[in-house]
Short mmCIF file of C-alpha atoms in Angstrom, two decimals:
data_model
loop_
_atom_site.label_atom_id
_atom_site.label_comp_id
_atom_site.label_asym_id
_atom_site.label_seq_id
_atom_site.Cartn_x
_atom_site.Cartn_y
_atom_site.Cartn_z
CA MET A 1124 97.06 242.78 97.00
CA THR A 1125 99.63 242.86 99.78
CA GLU A 1126 102.79 240.77 99.95
CA ARG A 1127 101.23 238.78 102.83
CA GLU A 1128 98.09 238.11 100.81
CA LYS A 1129 100.18 236.86 97.91
CA ILE A 1130 102.02 234.45 100.18
CA GLU A 1131 98.64 233.26 101.52
CA ILE A 1132 97.55 232.55 97.94
CA LEU A 1133 100.70 230.48 97.46
CA GLN A 1134 99.80 228.55 100.59
CA LYS A 1135 96.25 227.75 99.45
CA LYS A 1136 95.61 224.16 98.47
CA ALA A 1137 96.11 223.62 94.75
CA GLU A 1138 93.54 221.93 92.58
CA ILE A 1139 95.31 218.85 91.31
CA PRO A 1140 94.26 218.16 87.71
CA GLU A 1141 92.61 214.91 86.66
CA VAL A 1142 95.59 213.80 84.57
CA VAL A 1143 97.88 214.00 87.61
CA ARG A 1144 95.42 212.29 89.95
CA LYS A 1145 94.89 209.44 87.49
CA LYS A 1146 98.63 208.83 87.15
CA MET A 1147 99.04 208.84 90.92
CA GLN A 1148 96.21 206.30 91.26
CA LEU A 1149 97.97 204.10 88.69
CA ALA A 1150 101.18 204.27 90.74
CA TYR A 1151 99.27 203.39 93.94
CA GLY A 1152 97.62 200.49 92.09
CA GLN A 1153 101.04 199.22 91.05
CA ILE A 1154 102.24 199.34 94.66
CA ARG A 1155 99.17 197.46 95.91
CA GLN A 1156 99.62 194.83 93.21
CA GLU A 1157 103.30 194.38 94.01
CA LYS A 1158 102.45 193.91 97.69
CA ARG A 1159 99.82 191.26 96.85
CA MET A 1160 102.29 189.41 94.62
CA HIS A 1161 104.92 189.52 97.37
CA GLU A 1162 102.44 188.01 99.83
CA GLU A 1163 101.41 185.33 97.34
CA ILE A 1164 105.04 184.36 96.73
CA GLU A 1165 105.57 184.04 100.48
CA GLY A 1166 102.44 181.90 100.75
CA GLN A 1167 103.68 179.59 98.01
CA LYS A 1168 107.07 179.34 99.68
CA ASN A 1169 105.43 178.06 102.81
CA GLU A 1170 103.47 175.47 100.85
CA ARG A 1171 106.72 174.12 99.43
CA GLY A 1172 107.94 172.20 102.42
CA LYS A 1173 108.00 174.63 105.33
CA THR A 1174 105.73 174.17 108.32
CA VAL A 1175 103.15 176.89 108.31
CA VAL A 1176 101.79 177.94 111.65
CA SER A 1177 98.75 180.14 111.43
CA LYS A 1178 98.70 183.36 113.41
CA LYS A 1179 95.79 181.97 115.42
CA LYS A 1180 97.85 178.90 116.32
CA VAL A 1181 100.78 181.08 117.34
CA ALA A 1182 98.45 183.06 119.58
CA ILE A 1183 97.36 179.83 121.27
CA ILE A 1184 100.97 178.79 121.83
CA LEU A 1185 101.71 182.16 123.41
CA ALA A 1186 98.63 181.95 125.63
CA VAL A 1187 99.70 178.52 126.92
CA ALA A 1188 103.23 179.80 127.49
CA THR A 1189 102.07 182.52 129.85
CA LEU A 1190 100.59 179.99 132.30
CA SER A 1191 103.84 178.82 133.86
CA LEU A 1192 106.66 180.75 135.50
CA ALA A 1193 109.04 180.45 132.56
CA THR A 1194 107.61 178.24 129.90
CA VAL A 1195 109.05 177.91 126.44
CA SER A 1196 107.40 177.30 123.10
CA VAL A 1197 108.93 176.77 119.71
CA ALA A 1198 107.20 176.65 116.35
CA ALA A 1199 109.95 176.70 113.79
CA GLY A 1200 109.70 177.66 110.14
CA VAL A 1201 106.98 180.29 110.35
CA TYR A 1202 106.62 182.53 107.30
CA ILE A 1203 109.08 185.40 107.28
CA ARG A 1204 107.96 188.46 109.20
CA TRP A 1205 110.53 191.18 108.89
CA SER A 1206 111.61 192.85 112.09
CA GLU A 1207 111.14 196.61 111.75
CA GLY A 1208 114.25 197.22 113.83
CA LEU A 1209 116.44 194.90 111.81
CA LYS A 1210 115.23 196.37 108.53
CA GLU A 1211 116.09 199.85 109.77
CA LYS A 1212 119.42 198.81 111.26
CA LEU A 1213 120.62 197.05 108.12
CA GLN A 1214 118.97 199.64 105.81
CA LEU A 1215 117.44 196.88 103.73
CA THR A 1216 115.72 197.51 100.43
CA ARG A 1217 112.86 195.26 99.41
CA THR A 1218 115.05 193.63 96.76
CA GLN A 1219 117.62 192.77 99.43
CA GLU A 1220 114.90 191.38 101.70
CA LYS A 1221 113.73 189.11 98.89
CA GLU A 1222 117.27 187.97 98.15
CA LEU A 1223 117.98 187.19 101.81
CA GLU A 1224 114.80 185.12 101.92
CA GLU A 1225 115.64 183.32 98.69
CA ILE A 1226 119.16 182.32 99.75
CA GLY A 1227 117.84 181.16 103.12
CA ALA A 1228 119.72 183.78 105.18
CA ALA A 1229 116.56 185.32 106.65
CA GLU A 1230 114.33 183.12 108.75
CA SER A 1231 111.57 183.51 111.27
CA THR A 1232 110.88 181.21 114.16
CA GLU A 1233 108.42 181.38 117.00
CA ALA A 1234 110.75 180.39 119.83
CA SER A 1235 109.28 182.16 122.78
CA CYS A 1236 109.66 182.36 126.55
CA THR A 1237 107.48 184.00 129.19
CA SER A 1238 108.63 184.93 132.66
CA GLN A 1239 107.21 187.50 135.12
CA GLY A 1240 104.47 188.34 132.61
CA ILE A 1241 107.03 189.39 130.01
CA THR A 1242 107.19 187.38 126.78
CA VAL A 1243 110.34 187.36 124.67
CA THR A 1244 109.86 185.95 121.17
CA VAL A 1245 112.45 185.43 118.46
CA LEU A 1246 111.22 187.57 115.59
CA GLN A 1247 113.86 186.92 113.03
CA SER A 1248 117.40 185.87 112.29
CA ILE A 1249 119.66 186.76 109.38
CA THR A 1250 122.61 184.45 109.37
CA ASP A 1251 125.59 183.62 107.24
CA GLN A 1252 128.67 181.57 108.00
CA ASN A 1253 130.32 184.19 110.18
CA PHE A 1254 127.66 186.39 111.73
CA SER A 1255 124.05 186.43 112.73
CA HIS A 1256 121.69 189.32 113.37
CA LEU A 1257 118.84 188.38 115.70
CA ALA A 1258 115.67 190.30 116.50
CA PHE A 1259 113.50 189.59 119.54
CA SER A 1260 110.11 190.99 120.39
CA VAL A 1261 109.63 191.89 124.06
CA LYS A 1262 106.02 192.12 125.18
CA GLY A 1263 104.62 193.05 128.56
CA TYR A 1264 107.32 195.44 129.79
CA SER A 1265 106.28 199.01 130.13
CA ALA A 1266 109.01 201.41 129.05
CA GLU A 1267 107.30 204.55 130.30
CA THR A 1268 110.51 206.39 130.91
CA LYS A 1269 112.62 207.61 128.03
CA GLU A 1270 115.58 205.74 129.49
CA GLN A 1271 117.04 202.98 127.43
CA PRO A 1272 115.77 199.53 128.42
CA ASP A 1273 118.28 196.71 128.60
CA PHE A 1274 118.90 193.20 129.88
CA GLU A 1275 121.42 192.91 132.70
CA GLN A 1276 123.09 189.82 131.26
CA VAL A 1277 123.03 188.13 127.86
CA ILE A 1278 124.57 184.71 127.22
CA VAL A 1279 124.53 183.09 123.80
CA LYS A 1280 125.63 179.52 123.12
CA VAL A 1281 125.96 177.88 119.73
CA ASP A 1282 126.12 174.09 119.87
CA GLY A 1283 126.77 174.47 123.60
CA LYS A 1284 129.76 176.83 123.25
CA GLU A 1285 129.50 180.46 124.33
CA VAL A 1286 129.96 182.95 121.48
CA ASN A 1287 130.50 186.72 121.29
CA ALA A 1288 127.19 188.58 121.44
CA SER A 1289 126.14 192.19 121.76
CA GLY A 1290 122.69 193.68 121.71
CA SER A 1291 120.49 196.63 122.51
CA PHE A 1292 116.87 197.70 122.34
CA ARG A 1293 115.99 199.49 119.11
CA ASN A 1294 115.13 203.16 119.45
CA PHE A 1295 112.25 203.80 117.06
CA GLY A 1296 112.15 207.46 118.06
CA GLU A 1297 114.80 210.08 117.59
CA GLU A 1298 118.09 210.54 119.40
CA ASP A 1299 116.81 213.46 121.47
CA MET A 1300 113.32 211.95 121.86
CA PRO A 1301 113.76 208.21 122.20
CA GLY A 1302 110.85 205.82 121.76
CA TYR A 1303 111.43 202.14 122.36
CA GLN A 1304 107.85 200.95 122.29
CA LYS A 1305 106.10 200.33 118.99
CA ALA A 1306 102.46 201.12 118.35
CA ASP A 1307 101.48 197.57 119.41
CA GLY A 1308 103.22 198.07 122.77
CA THR A 1309 106.10 195.66 122.06
CA MET A 1310 109.78 196.50 121.95
CA GLU A 1311 112.52 195.02 119.77
CA TYR A 1312 115.82 193.76 121.11
CA LEU A 1313 118.44 193.43 118.38
CA MET A 1314 121.50 191.28 118.82
CA GLN A 1315 124.51 190.39 116.79
CA ILE A 1316 126.60 187.28 117.32
CA ASP A 1317 129.76 186.09 115.68
CA SER A 1318 131.24 182.69 115.34
CA ASN A 1319 134.77 181.75 116.34
CA GLU A 1320 134.36 178.37 114.72
CA GLU A 1321 135.58 177.38 111.27
CA ASN A 1322 132.32 175.67 110.39
CA GLY A 1323 130.11 178.69 110.98
CA LEU A 1324 126.66 179.31 112.39
CA ALA A 1325 124.13 178.13 109.83
CA GLY A 1326 122.20 175.04 110.87
CA LYS A 1327 123.53 175.14 114.45
CA LYS A 1328 121.58 174.88 117.70
CA ILE A 1329 121.46 178.21 119.46
CA GLN A 1330 120.52 179.09 123.02
CA VAL A 1331 119.97 182.68 124.11
CA ILE A 1332 119.69 183.42 127.83
CA LEU A 1333 118.49 186.90 128.79
CA GLU A 1334 118.58 187.87 132.46
CA ASN A 1335 116.81 190.68 134.32
CA LEU A 1336 115.17 193.50 132.43
CA GLY A 1337 115.68 197.10 133.47
CA THR A 1338 117.02 200.38 132.17
CA VAL A 1339 120.39 202.01 131.67
CA ASN A 1340 120.75 205.39 133.39
CA LYS A 1341 122.78 208.41 132.30
CA GLN A 1342 125.85 207.07 134.11
CA ALA A 1343 125.57 203.92 131.94
CA GLU A 1344 124.62 201.86 134.99
CA PHE A 1345 122.01 199.11 134.87
CA VAL A 1346 118.93 199.87 136.97
CA SER A 1347 117.05 196.69 137.74
CA GLY A 1348 113.38 196.58 136.76
CA VAL A 1349 112.06 193.02 136.54
CA LYS A 1350 114.07 190.05 137.78
CA GLY A 1351 113.67 187.05 135.52
CA THR A 1352 115.37 184.74 133.05
CA TRP A 1353 114.22 184.18 129.50
CA THR A 1354 115.82 181.20 127.76
CA LEU A 1355 115.22 180.58 124.07
CA ASP A 1356 116.41 177.55 122.12
CA TRP A 1357 116.06 176.98 118.40
CA GLU A 1358 118.04 176.04 115.31
CA LEU A 1359 119.65 178.82 113.29
CA ALA A 1360 118.80 178.79 109.62
CA GLY A 1361 121.34 180.55 107.43
CA THR A 1362 123.16 180.80 104.16
CA GLU A 1363 126.54 179.48 103.19
CA LYS A 1364 126.72 181.92 100.28
CA GLU A 1365 130.22 183.33 100.00
CA GLU A 1366 132.07 184.99 97.15
CA GLY A 1367 135.83 184.62 97.15
CA LEU A 1368 138.08 186.85 95.05
CA SER A 1369 141.79 186.66 94.51
CA VAL A 1370 143.09 190.27 94.53
CA ASN A 1371 146.93 190.33 94.93
CA GLN A 1372 147.35 194.12 94.96
CA THR A 1373 149.31 196.39 97.24
CA ILE A 1374 147.63 199.17 99.17
CA GLY A 1375 149.03 202.38 97.68
CA ASP A 1376 152.82 202.47 97.95
CA THR A 1377 152.98 200.25 101.03
CA ASP A 1378 154.27 196.71 101.11
CA THR A 1379 150.94 195.38 102.37
CA VAL A 1380 149.27 193.14 99.80
CA VAL A 1381 145.55 192.45 99.71
CA LYS A 1382 145.78 188.77 98.81
CA SER A 1383 142.13 187.81 98.69
CA ILE A 1384 138.74 188.67 100.06
CA GLU A 1385 135.61 186.73 100.93
CA ILE A 1386 132.27 188.45 100.93
CA THR A 1387 129.11 187.05 102.45
CA PRO A 1388 125.85 189.02 102.76
CA LEU A 1389 126.75 190.10 106.32
CA SER A 1390 130.50 190.05 106.42
CA LEU A 1391 133.76 190.76 104.74
CA THR A 1392 137.03 188.91 105.31
CA ILE A 1393 140.29 190.30 103.96
CA HIS A 1394 143.48 188.29 103.82
CA TYR A 1395 146.67 190.37 103.71
CA ASP A 1396 150.29 189.59 103.23
CA MET A 1397 151.83 192.12 105.60
CA PRO A 1398 155.45 192.23 106.73
CA ARG A 1399 155.59 192.64 110.52
CA LYS A 1400 156.57 196.11 111.71
CA LYS A 1401 156.94 196.57 115.43
CA ILE A 1402 155.49 199.74 116.92
CA THR A 1403 155.25 201.04 120.47
CA LYS A 1404 151.89 202.06 121.91
CA GLN A 1405 151.08 203.84 125.13
CA SER A 1406 147.96 203.98 127.26
CA TYR A 1407 147.19 206.20 130.22
CA GLY A 1408 145.48 204.63 133.21
CA ASP A 1409 145.31 204.89 136.99
CA ASP A 1410 148.76 203.31 137.21
CA GLY A 1411 150.30 205.96 134.98
CA VAL A 1412 151.56 205.34 131.48
CA THR A 1413 151.75 201.79 130.19
CA THR A 1414 153.92 201.12 127.16
CA TRP A 1415 153.80 197.97 125.08
CA GLU A 1416 155.04 196.70 121.75
CA THR A 1417 152.73 195.52 119.04
CA TYR A 1418 152.61 195.22 115.24
CA GLU A 1419 151.40 197.82 112.79
CA GLU A 1420 147.85 197.23 111.53
CA PRO A 1421 146.57 197.53 107.94
CA TRP A 1422 145.26 200.94 106.88
CA PHE A 1423 141.73 201.88 107.88
CA LEU A 1424 139.13 200.42 105.53
CA TYR A 1425 136.56 203.16 104.90
CA GLY A 1426 134.21 201.30 102.57
CA PHE A 1427 133.70 200.54 98.92
CA ARG A 1428 133.51 202.30 95.60
CA MET A 1429 130.48 200.74 93.93
CA GLU A 1430 130.07 199.86 90.26
CA ASP A 1431 128.03 203.04 89.65
CA GLY A 1432 130.88 205.19 91.02
CA THR A 1433 129.24 206.00 94.35
CA VAL A 1434 131.16 205.60 97.59
CA ARG A 1435 129.53 203.45 100.22
CA GLN A 1436 130.84 204.04 103.71
CA MET A 1437 130.66 200.92 105.81
CA VAL A 1438 130.29 201.14 109.56
CA PHE A 1439 131.66 197.82 110.61
CA GLN A 1440 129.85 196.49 113.63
CA SER A 1441 132.67 194.30 114.82
CA GLN A 1442 136.08 193.40 113.70
CA GLU A 1443 138.48 190.57 114.47
CA GLN A 1444 142.01 190.88 113.23
CA GLY A 1445 145.53 189.63 113.65
CA TYR A 1446 148.33 187.54 112.21
CA ASP A 1447 147.23 184.00 111.44
CA ASP A 1448 149.99 182.55 113.67
CA GLU A 1449 153.25 183.47 115.41
CA THR A 1450 155.55 183.12 112.41
CA THR A 1451 153.55 184.05 109.37
CA GLU A 1452 153.07 187.37 107.57
CA ALA A 1453 149.52 186.35 106.69
CA TYR A 1454 147.14 188.74 108.42
CA THR A 1455 143.35 188.39 108.42
CA VAL A 1456 140.61 190.90 109.22
CA LYS A 1457 137.03 189.76 109.53
CA TYR A 1458 134.35 192.46 109.60
CA ALA A 1459 130.63 192.30 110.35
CA THR A 1460 128.97 194.85 108.11
CA ASP A 1461 126.15 197.21 108.98
CA GLN A 1462 124.56 196.83 105.56
CA ILE A 1463 123.92 193.93 103.26
CA VAL A 1464 126.88 193.62 100.92
CA GLU A 1465 126.27 192.67 97.30
CA ALA A 1466 129.66 191.44 96.12
CA GLU A 1467 128.95 191.94 92.42
CA GLN A 1468 128.23 195.66 92.97
CA ILE A 1469 131.64 196.40 94.53
CA ASN A 1470 134.26 197.92 92.28
CA SER A 1471 137.05 198.57 94.78
CA LEU A 1472 138.02 198.73 98.43
CA LEU A 1473 138.70 202.23 99.81
CA TYR A 1474 141.40 202.72 102.43
CA VAL A 1475 142.20 205.93 104.30
CA LYS A 1476 145.84 207.02 104.23
CA PRO A 1477 147.48 207.47 107.66
CA GLY A 1478 146.63 210.96 108.95
CA GLY A 1479 143.58 211.23 106.65
CA ASN A 1480 140.08 212.03 107.87
CA LEU A 1481 138.58 208.72 108.96
CA GLN A 1482 134.99 209.93 109.20
CA GLU A 1483 134.63 212.05 106.09
CA PRO A 1484 137.72 211.50 103.96
CA GLY A 1485 138.22 213.55 100.84
CA GLU A 1486 139.25 211.81 97.61
CA GLU A 1487 142.84 212.84 98.39
CA ASP A 1488 142.69 210.83 101.65
CA LEU A 1489 141.58 207.64 99.93
CA VAL A 1490 143.53 204.85 98.29
CA GLU A 1491 141.69 202.43 96.06
CA VAL A 1492 142.29 198.70 95.65
CA LYS A 1493 140.38 197.49 92.61
CA LEU A 1494 138.71 194.12 92.73
CA PRO A 1495 139.04 191.75 89.77
CA LYS A 1496 135.93 191.21 87.65
CA MET B 1228 103.64 215.53 112.90
CA THR B 1229 103.30 212.46 115.15
CA GLU B 1230 100.70 210.99 112.80
CA HIS B 1231 103.02 211.76 109.92
CA LEU B 1232 105.92 209.88 111.58
CA GLU B 1233 103.62 207.01 112.47
CA LEU B 1234 102.70 206.70 108.78
CA VAL B 1235 106.38 206.61 107.85
CA LYS B 1236 107.06 203.86 110.38
CA ARG B 1237 104.10 201.80 109.21
CA ALA B 1238 105.02 202.33 105.57
CA LYS B 1239 108.58 201.23 106.31
CA SER B 1240 107.29 198.00 107.78
CA GLY B 1241 105.52 197.29 104.47
CA ASP B 1242 102.08 198.81 105.09
CA GLU B 1243 101.28 200.09 101.59
CA GLU B 1244 98.07 201.84 102.66
CA ALA B 1245 100.02 203.89 105.22
CA PHE B 1246 102.49 204.77 102.47
CA ILE B 1247 99.70 205.87 100.12
CA ARG B 1248 98.18 208.04 102.86
CA LEU B 1249 101.61 209.56 103.42
CA MET B 1250 102.02 210.35 99.72
CA GLU B 1251 98.50 211.75 99.48
CA SER B 1252 99.21 214.06 102.40
CA GLN B 1253 102.14 215.44 100.41
CA SER B 1254 100.45 215.62 97.02
CA ASP B 1255 99.73 219.36 97.20
CA CYS B 1256 103.32 220.30 97.88
CA MET B 1257 104.56 217.77 95.31
CA TYR B 1258 102.23 219.17 92.67
CA LYS B 1259 103.24 222.79 93.24
CA MET B 1260 106.94 221.94 93.14
CA ALA B 1261 106.66 219.83 89.99
CA LYS B 1262 104.41 222.34 88.23
CA THR B 1263 106.81 225.18 89.01
CA ILE B 1264 109.67 223.28 87.38
CA LEU B 1265 107.92 221.47 84.53
CA LYS B 1266 104.85 223.63 83.69
CA ASN B 1267 103.29 220.85 81.58
CA GLU B 1268 100.59 218.81 83.42
CA GLU B 1269 101.46 215.53 81.66
CA ASP B 1270 105.09 215.85 82.71
CA VAL B 1271 104.04 216.77 86.25
CA ALA B 1272 101.91 213.60 86.37
CA ASP B 1273 104.84 211.47 85.18
CA ALA B 1274 107.30 213.01 87.64
CA MET B 1275 104.92 212.62 90.59
CA ALA B 1276 103.99 209.02 89.75
CA GLU B 1277 107.63 208.04 89.30
CA THR B 1278 108.51 209.74 92.59
CA VAL B 1279 105.82 207.73 94.39
CA LEU B 1280 107.21 204.46 93.00
CA VAL B 1281 110.83 205.33 93.82
CA CYS B 1282 109.87 206.38 97.36
CA TRP B 1283 108.06 203.05 97.90
CA GLU B 1284 111.04 201.10 96.59
CA LYS B 1285 113.65 203.05 98.54
CA LEU B 1286 111.75 203.88 101.72
CA SER B 1287 113.70 201.40 103.79
CA THR B 1288 116.91 203.28 102.96
CA LEU B 1289 115.58 206.44 104.63
CA LYS B 1290 117.64 206.67 107.80
CA GLU B 1291 115.78 209.38 109.73
CA ASN B 1292 112.00 209.21 109.51
CA ARG B 1293 111.60 212.91 110.27
CA TYR B 1294 113.40 213.79 107.04
CA VAL B 1295 110.91 211.95 104.85
CA LYS B 1296 109.53 215.14 103.28
CA THR B 1297 112.97 216.55 102.46
CA TRP B 1298 113.97 213.18 101.02
CA MET B 1299 110.80 212.88 98.94
CA ILE B 1300 111.07 216.44 97.58
CA ARG B 1301 114.66 215.80 96.53
CA ILE B 1302 113.60 212.67 94.66
CA LEU B 1303 110.79 214.63 92.99
CA MET B 1304 113.12 217.44 91.96
CA ASN B 1305 115.58 214.97 90.48
CA LYS B 1306 112.73 213.36 88.53
CA CYS B 1307 111.59 216.76 87.27
CA TYR B 1308 115.05 217.76 86.13
CA ASP B 1309 115.56 214.33 84.50
CA LEU B 1310 112.36 214.89 82.52
CA LEU B 1311 113.47 218.39 81.55
CA ARG B 1312 116.82 217.06 80.33
CA LYS B 1313 115.11 214.34 78.28
CA LYS B 1314 112.79 216.93 76.74
CA GLU B 1315 115.69 219.22 75.93
CA LEU B 1316 117.24 216.39 73.98
CA LEU B 1317 114.01 215.73 72.10
CA LEU B 1318 112.97 219.28 71.32
CA THR B 1319 114.80 221.73 69.16
CA GLU B 1320 114.64 225.38 70.11
CA ASP B 1321 111.89 226.25 67.63
CA THR B 1322 109.57 223.36 68.51
CA VAL B 1323 108.83 224.19 72.12
CA SER B 1324 105.31 223.01 72.84
CA GLU B 1325 102.54 225.48 73.44
CA ALA B 1326 101.97 224.27 76.99
CA ASP B 1327 105.65 224.59 77.87
CA ALA B 1328 106.01 228.01 76.37
CA ARG B 1329 102.93 229.46 78.06
CA GLU B 1330 104.17 232.18 80.37
CA ASP B 1331 101.40 234.70 79.85
CA GLY B 1332 99.35 233.51 82.83
CA TYR B 1333 96.41 232.38 80.72
CA GLY B 1334 94.50 229.50 82.37
CA MET B 1335 96.86 229.50 85.34
CA ALA B 1336 95.72 228.96 88.90
CA GLU B 1337 95.97 231.96 91.21
CA TRP B 1338 99.02 230.57 93.03
CA GLU B 1339 100.80 230.05 89.72
CA GLN B 1340 100.12 233.65 88.73
CA VAL B 1341 101.69 234.83 91.98
CA LEU B 1342 104.76 232.69 91.29
CA GLN B 1343 104.77 233.97 87.73
CA GLY B 1344 105.52 237.42 89.10
CA LEU B 1345 108.77 236.18 90.57
CA ASP B 1346 112.10 235.56 88.89
CA GLU B 1347 112.54 231.84 88.27
CA LYS B 1348 115.40 231.51 90.75
CA TYR B 1349 113.20 232.77 93.61
CA ARG B 1350 110.21 230.53 92.89
CA LEU B 1351 111.39 227.23 94.39
CA VAL B 1352 112.92 228.92 97.43
CA MET B 1353 109.66 230.78 98.14
CA LEU B 1354 107.57 227.64 97.65
CA LEU B 1355 109.76 225.46 99.86
CA TYR B 1356 109.95 228.05 102.63
CA TYR B 1357 106.49 229.61 102.66
CA VAL B 1358 104.31 226.79 101.32
CA ASP B 1359 106.02 223.60 102.38
CA GLY B 1360 107.30 225.01 105.65
CA PHE B 1361 110.91 223.88 105.31
CA LYS B 1362 113.56 225.61 107.39
CA ILE B 1363 116.30 227.62 105.67
CA ARG B 1364 118.83 224.85 106.32
CA GLU B 1365 116.47 222.28 104.77
CA VAL B 1366 115.78 224.46 101.71
CA SER B 1367 119.52 224.81 101.30
CA GLU B 1368 119.94 221.01 101.43
CA ILE B 1369 117.09 220.35 99.00
CA LEU B 1370 118.27 222.87 96.42
CA ASP B 1371 121.94 222.23 97.10
CA ILE B 1372 122.74 225.91 97.55
CA PRO B 1373 124.26 227.70 100.56
CA ALA B 1374 121.89 228.77 103.36
CA ALA B 1375 123.04 232.38 102.85
CA THR B 1376 121.84 232.21 99.23
CA VAL B 1377 118.47 230.88 100.42
CA LYS B 1378 118.14 233.84 102.80
CA THR B 1379 119.07 236.32 100.07
CA ARG B 1380 116.61 234.78 97.64
CA LEU B 1381 113.83 234.88 100.21
CA VAL B 1382 114.48 238.57 100.89
CA ARG B 1383 114.62 239.38 97.18
CA GLY B 1384 111.59 237.19 96.43
CA ARG B 1385 109.55 239.03 99.04
CA LYS B 1386 110.82 242.33 97.67
CA GLN B 1387 109.69 241.36 94.18
CA LEU B 1388 106.23 240.54 95.51
CA ALA B 1389 106.12 243.93 97.27
CA ASP B 1390 107.42 245.80 94.18
CA GLU B 1391 104.82 244.13 92.03
CA MET B 1392 102.17 245.21 94.49
CA LYS B 1393 103.36 248.85 94.16
CA MET B 1394 103.28 248.57 90.37
CA GLU B 1395 99.74 247.17 90.51
CA ARG B 1396 98.70 250.13 92.70
CA GLY B 1397 100.39 252.51 90.26
CA ARG B 1398 98.46 251.01 87.36
CA THR B 1399 95.11 251.38 89.17
CA LEU B 1400 95.70 255.03 90.15
#
């Protein structure tokens, strides 16, 4: 027998023994059962006080909505349908999904608006006191090109006040082979908003205005496709869950003290006591070099060391920071996280020393601030 | 490949039947890998079933859909080695079971006999490269060894197959 023939034998399909097949069938059965139980739990949840709108009814609402130029329909409190894009973006496990549902952070609504034959529907929101992740389904727009679709303008108001918002269409394909349309022909627009208000986002009235749908070309310019305005109004459900910890530890050998932290499922707020140190920064623009004075910032927060010893790098989606007022040394940084944070699983905060590798720091680059238990 | 990725996407959105189809499409490669490491069919069954359950639980953590096979094989290998470690703790040197100790080729499938002719360190590399179709870089990631080592093992594995062939010819002459 030649070497080639031997490799061909290796490549032949194996006969999987009965004992293995039976065990696999048992595992599949377990998965099917778990799925059924999950669906039953969701069904019961709806019976306990939430308005259940059947899929058929939703379809009727959507059909009526398409009759006018820009008609709006809202059917709040629909059972939770998880947005594929949001699940991927936040890297959610099933356990985390369940927890977000249980604490009331994840909600579905059927707020929907149709204009120019394109229907935008709110798929889902995940909201805590500081941040909200929103997912919208966009139906009726053909993204034949591989160019990234986008809205020309996005305005978000919470209780009538404009808030910071950023969003993009989810790429379900690969970086070098993008694919924005799902198998059912819809696309998902994912948005993140943050609140500047003390009293947060949960339970507030939200209005999202999306204007003109087109694509973004290689020069990052908006290329108009369909002119239209889609306005969606609904009430944001959300959780007020927040874990506060008093830390009172310095970062390495610096005089910056981590006073306390607050962790919500979507955000992390760190309060520092940080003596002001003036530094000079320069930027290079068309007018030449601009120099200005500012204050030194806290060290770069890389992520967390978890209870099991693993390091979890956090890619913070947005960050607000600064001294609390003109005179104080109290400095606050508020981060929106890219993953759901489970406070009880965090052992310590990991900072990167100045000059250390920010992307892939070695252990020698990191300084740990342990959290109290 | 497109169908494969479609199954991953559907499975990620909670479609358990798509997930089961995905796992079934990989069962041949899973079985060969597990059998090469564990040898005992009962253990292979346990490792594969546990891998299926872990993959279902953790699927949403898979960042790049195209790496699903690499990811799944790594989980399977970890399960296999976990089982081996547990067995090592349970068994003393002189109580190795008959099934585990069988290295004489009796009752083995043809593909197992071919693998049997290779040194143990070349078996997984050859399987991953020639049977499962992984690239050298991927084999290196799965086995956690440098790509250069993968290349060397492939060359030496092929050489062993060729040497064995010469020996077989010698015996028949």
